[in-house]
XYZ file of C-alpha atoms in Angstrom:
326
model
C 0.000 0.000 0.000
C 1.357 3.419 -0.930
C 1.590 6.296 1.535
C -1.081 8.082 -0.506
C -3.510 5.166 -0.223
C -2.853 4.812 3.488
C -3.521 8.511 4.074
C -6.886 8.347 2.298
C -7.900 5.130 4.050
C -7.151 6.687 7.466
C -9.298 9.715 6.634
C -12.281 7.624 5.541
C -11.991 5.184 8.441
C -11.941 8.114 10.831
C -15.582 8.633 9.854
C -16.443 5.225 11.242
C -15.218 5.908 14.757
C -16.433 9.511 14.744
C -19.964 8.506 13.812
C -19.866 5.700 16.381
C -19.021 8.164 19.167
C -21.732 10.625 18.112
C -24.330 7.843 17.781
C -23.446 6.571 21.245
C -23.948 10.093 22.597
C -27.343 10.410 20.917
C -28.446 7.025 22.235
C -27.275 7.820 25.771
C -25.014 4.769 26.078
C -22.321 6.446 28.183
C -24.876 8.046 30.500
C -26.560 4.661 31.006
C -23.229 2.997 31.784
C -22.492 5.677 34.402
C -25.002 3.924 36.661
C -23.583 0.397 36.368
C -22.002 -2.077 34.023
C -24.415 -3.801 31.654
C -24.273 -6.634 29.184
C -24.717 -5.963 25.495
C -28.197 -7.602 25.461
C -29.205 -5.410 28.423
C -27.952 -2.264 26.670
C -29.758 -3.210 23.469
C -32.984 -3.934 25.352
C -32.962 -0.751 27.464
C -32.186 1.487 24.481
C -34.407 -0.412 21.989
C -31.430 -1.058 19.712
C -30.772 -4.092 17.512
C -28.468 -6.389 19.497
C -26.175 -7.160 16.567
C -25.819 -3.445 15.908
C -25.165 -2.752 19.588
C -22.440 -5.385 19.615
C -20.762 -3.736 16.614
C -21.076 -0.288 18.195
C -19.641 -1.461 21.514
C -16.746 -3.093 19.659
C -15.935 0.251 18.021
C -16.286 2.176 21.305
C -13.888 -0.315 22.858
C -11.413 0.206 20.004
C -11.306 3.978 20.667
C -11.023 3.614 24.439
C -14.524 4.650 25.543
C -15.650 1.339 27.089
C -14.220 -1.856 28.532
C -15.679 -5.256 27.651
C -14.974 -7.816 30.368
C -16.754 -11.135 29.764
C -19.552 -9.312 27.916
C -20.070 -6.813 30.773
C -19.614 -3.310 29.424
C -18.288 -0.486 31.590
C -16.857 2.957 30.969
C -13.165 3.740 30.860
C -11.845 6.943 32.456
C -12.101 8.587 29.025
C -15.647 7.314 28.655
C -16.614 8.900 31.971
C -15.236 12.235 30.774
C -17.562 12.079 27.775
C -20.640 11.553 29.921
C -20.263 13.454 33.188
C -22.614 16.456 32.953
C -20.120 18.720 34.722
C -17.434 18.058 32.101
C -17.152 20.362 29.091
C -16.069 17.424 26.918
C -19.555 15.985 27.292
C -21.032 19.201 25.894
C -18.520 19.254 23.046
C -19.599 15.791 21.897
C -23.279 16.664 22.430
C -23.003 19.764 20.233
C -21.346 17.853 17.407
C -23.880 15.053 17.682
C -26.503 17.688 16.809
C -24.639 18.292 13.539
C -24.427 14.716 12.333
C -27.313 15.128 9.875
C -25.651 18.249 8.459
C -22.471 16.355 7.661
C -24.391 13.387 6.255
C -26.172 15.735 3.820
C -23.144 17.889 2.991
C -23.403 17.226 -0.768
C -27.050 18.378 -0.821
C -26.329 21.431 1.334
C -23.484 22.458 -0.962
C -25.838 22.340 -3.943
C -28.680 24.321 -2.428
C -26.658 26.522 -0.112
C -26.441 26.276 3.635
C -27.073 26.837 6.418
C -29.635 24.862 8.327
C -31.144 26.616 11.350
C -28.669 25.462 13.975
C -26.324 28.486 14.133
C -25.374 28.533 17.839
C -24.519 32.232 17.631
C -28.131 33.218 16.916
C -30.090 30.201 18.166
C -32.572 30.589 21.027
C -32.689 26.841 21.671
C -31.372 26.190 25.212
C -30.203 22.716 24.124
C -28.106 24.045 21.236
C -26.726 27.066 23.092
C -25.922 25.129 26.262
C -24.025 22.407 24.406
C -22.226 25.075 22.368
C -21.176 26.908 25.543
C -19.743 23.670 26.906
C -18.045 22.909 23.579
C -16.338 26.311 23.567
C -15.287 25.820 27.171
C -13.617 22.526 26.248
C -11.735 24.254 23.412
C -10.709 27.233 25.527
C -9.439 25.508 28.655
C -6.138 24.181 27.235
C -4.990 27.676 26.162
C -6.641 30.009 28.689
C -3.583 30.267 30.941
C -1.292 31.066 27.993
C -3.781 33.644 26.783
C -3.898 35.415 30.142
C -0.098 35.568 30.242
C 0.007 37.018 26.715
C -2.539 39.721 27.585
C -0.149 41.175 30.187
C -2.942 42.466 32.414
C -2.062 45.109 34.970
C -3.620 45.667 38.391
C -7.034 47.275 38.073
C -7.287 46.837 34.293
C -10.812 46.884 32.914
C -11.298 43.973 30.538
C -14.219 43.401 28.149
C -14.699 39.812 26.966
C -16.907 40.479 23.950
C -19.126 37.521 23.060
C -17.341 35.680 25.849
C -19.664 32.670 25.806
C -18.625 30.093 28.387
C -16.513 32.618 30.365
C -13.528 30.260 30.130
C -11.069 33.097 29.472
C -12.775 35.570 31.811
C -12.504 33.052 34.657
C -8.839 32.472 33.872
C -8.177 36.230 33.949
C -9.810 36.632 37.360
C -8.057 33.538 38.697
C -4.668 35.129 38.022
C -5.690 38.784 38.432
C -8.482 38.921 41.038
C -8.188 42.712 41.189
C -8.992 43.087 37.474
C -12.472 44.201 36.447
C -13.841 41.807 33.832
C -17.101 42.302 31.937
C -18.473 39.495 29.761
C -21.004 40.684 27.177
C -23.115 38.164 25.296
C -26.655 37.417 24.155
C -29.416 37.256 26.793
C -29.814 33.465 26.472
C -26.077 32.971 27.063
C -26.051 35.234 30.127
C -29.134 33.465 31.484
C -27.494 30.064 31.110
C -24.266 31.301 32.711
C -26.185 32.587 35.716
C -28.617 29.702 36.105
C -26.924 26.602 34.676
C -23.203 27.190 34.969
C -22.598 29.539 37.920
C -22.193 26.670 40.390
C -20.498 24.308 37.974
C -17.747 26.752 37.091
C -17.703 28.826 40.283
C -18.206 32.048 38.350
C -16.743 34.885 40.421
C -18.900 37.733 41.650
C -16.157 39.957 40.230
C -17.189 38.836 36.744
C -19.835 41.221 35.432
C -22.263 39.333 33.167
C -23.930 41.763 30.772
C -26.587 41.189 28.138
C -25.776 42.780 24.795
C -24.963 42.355 21.128
C -21.401 42.729 19.883
C -22.830 43.784 16.508
C -24.544 46.708 18.188
C -22.187 47.553 21.038
C -23.472 50.272 23.332
C -21.380 51.197 26.344
C -20.594 54.306 28.344
C -17.719 52.410 29.952
C -14.130 52.538 28.753
C -11.855 49.512 28.804
C -8.126 48.781 28.839
C -8.348 45.445 27.022
C -11.005 43.931 24.761
C -10.878 40.235 23.946
C -12.471 38.839 20.773
C -12.147 35.066 21.057
C -13.634 32.917 18.270
C -15.755 35.822 17.032
C -14.134 36.886 13.751
C -14.675 33.592 11.940
C -18.451 33.738 12.519
C -19.061 37.081 10.807
C -19.162 38.788 7.402
C -16.484 41.324 6.440
C -18.862 44.255 7.028
C -19.770 42.962 10.456
C -16.120 42.423 11.352
C -15.248 46.033 10.557
C -18.268 47.209 12.541
C -17.146 45.150 15.539
C -13.584 46.473 15.339
C -14.743 50.088 15.091
C -17.090 49.570 18.047
C -14.175 48.180 20.052
C -12.105 51.232 19.216
C -14.843 53.531 20.511
C -14.979 51.915 23.947
C -11.227 51.474 24.459
C -9.083 53.987 26.280
C -6.339 55.635 24.227
C -3.323 53.355 23.959
C -5.320 50.349 25.166
C -5.300 46.978 23.470
C -7.508 44.747 21.358
C -6.799 41.002 21.439
C -8.126 38.730 18.674
C -7.889 34.974 19.162
C -8.942 32.949 16.124
C -7.980 30.695 13.232
C -6.546 32.432 10.141
C -5.225 31.845 6.665
C -1.851 33.344 5.846
C -1.022 35.373 2.704
C -0.587 32.247 0.533
C -3.967 30.846 1.707
C -2.270 28.270 3.894
C -3.770 27.719 7.311
C -1.642 29.227 10.036
C -3.426 26.857 12.369
C -6.854 25.246 12.413
C -8.447 21.819 12.553
C -8.973 20.387 9.077
C -12.541 20.901 7.915
C -13.253 23.920 10.103
C -14.206 26.097 7.124
C -16.816 23.495 6.146
C -18.158 23.468 9.695
C -18.623 27.236 9.509
C -20.427 26.825 6.192
C -22.794 24.321 7.750
C -23.748 26.268 10.871
C -23.369 29.978 10.051
C -24.737 32.346 7.413
C -21.494 34.208 6.681
C -18.720 32.535 8.642
C -15.368 31.502 7.204
C -11.714 31.445 8.174
C -10.337 34.886 7.355
C -6.995 35.814 5.823
C -4.723 37.297 8.490
C -3.456 40.078 6.209
C -7.023 41.084 5.413
C -7.964 41.232 9.093
C -4.874 43.314 9.770
C -6.076 45.810 7.129
C -9.479 46.011 8.833
C -7.816 46.452 12.195
C -5.808 49.375 10.820
C -8.958 50.935 9.347
C -10.524 50.759 12.799
C -7.610 52.705 14.304
C -5.306 50.024 15.701
C -1.537 49.774 15.249
C 1.550 47.783 16.308
C 0.323 44.208 15.822
C 2.015 41.526 17.898
C 1.297 37.893 17.004
C 1.755 34.607 18.800
C 0.495 31.036 18.457
C -1.613 29.466 21.211
C -2.375 25.825 20.514
C -4.226 25.766 17.191
C -5.015 29.473 17.420
C -3.300 32.650 16.296
C -3.421 35.524 18.797
C -3.089 39.092 17.552
C -2.760 41.986 19.998
C -3.203 45.517 18.641
C -2.888 48.926 20.293
C -5.401 51.711 19.831
C -3.602 54.594 18.127
């Protein structure tokens, strides 16, 4: 087998295990196994699933380290428990992507007629979609939040605006290291409601974190800030909206203060600086205008909005740009 053939086979076979994990999440297999170990016939009976199919699914889940099979008694591995515990963001990440499985299965049809289907988590009012999206973004943000806080170089008493801050993963990290900072998280009413009612205990959201309802496309604030963070915002919006957001940020920043943009970008030669493969297609499926932007193009928009002296760094799969208000 050639290296080319092997590479293609690995990509296609990755669909098998990915779909198995998402199907198991939809069926509630991991949540059921949290209570006790069960045999395959018991699992099939309780979930009204064909036993032969359940046996094949369990075999695949065992292959990827989600379950153990000891003498036909199925139990969760440590990884499997992480995918099912309700207080783990990884569970929400898998739940959100399980909601998209029909989108991916119909990708060819959606490409012909034009997407997107009504599941855009940035405008949805469905608590199920928004909650799972919040948890998904928390899972993505946790591995880099400490690095991000260090890169922001926050000073004592700095006023920070986390615009469209979603899960509050970065806001919490800022306050953990700089408890004397003043952090405001602005997001849609449904997000703020979920943060206050569903996640405040789970994530121990500090009283020093100001949760504010608002729209980053129509930013209204009499406050002035020292740092504004735009994390995973740029790739969701059209070019016109991006410029509007950047200009709004400039209006509410103090002179000489900083704008931080954390996102995926293409470089000048249309090569990804960093990003999971397929992310542009994901944006096509779930947003009306979203796409990975070219970094040089975003830098031009940033300049138009009155920012200078870009400083770039790489955080995990992300590119971080920090710009100073002229």
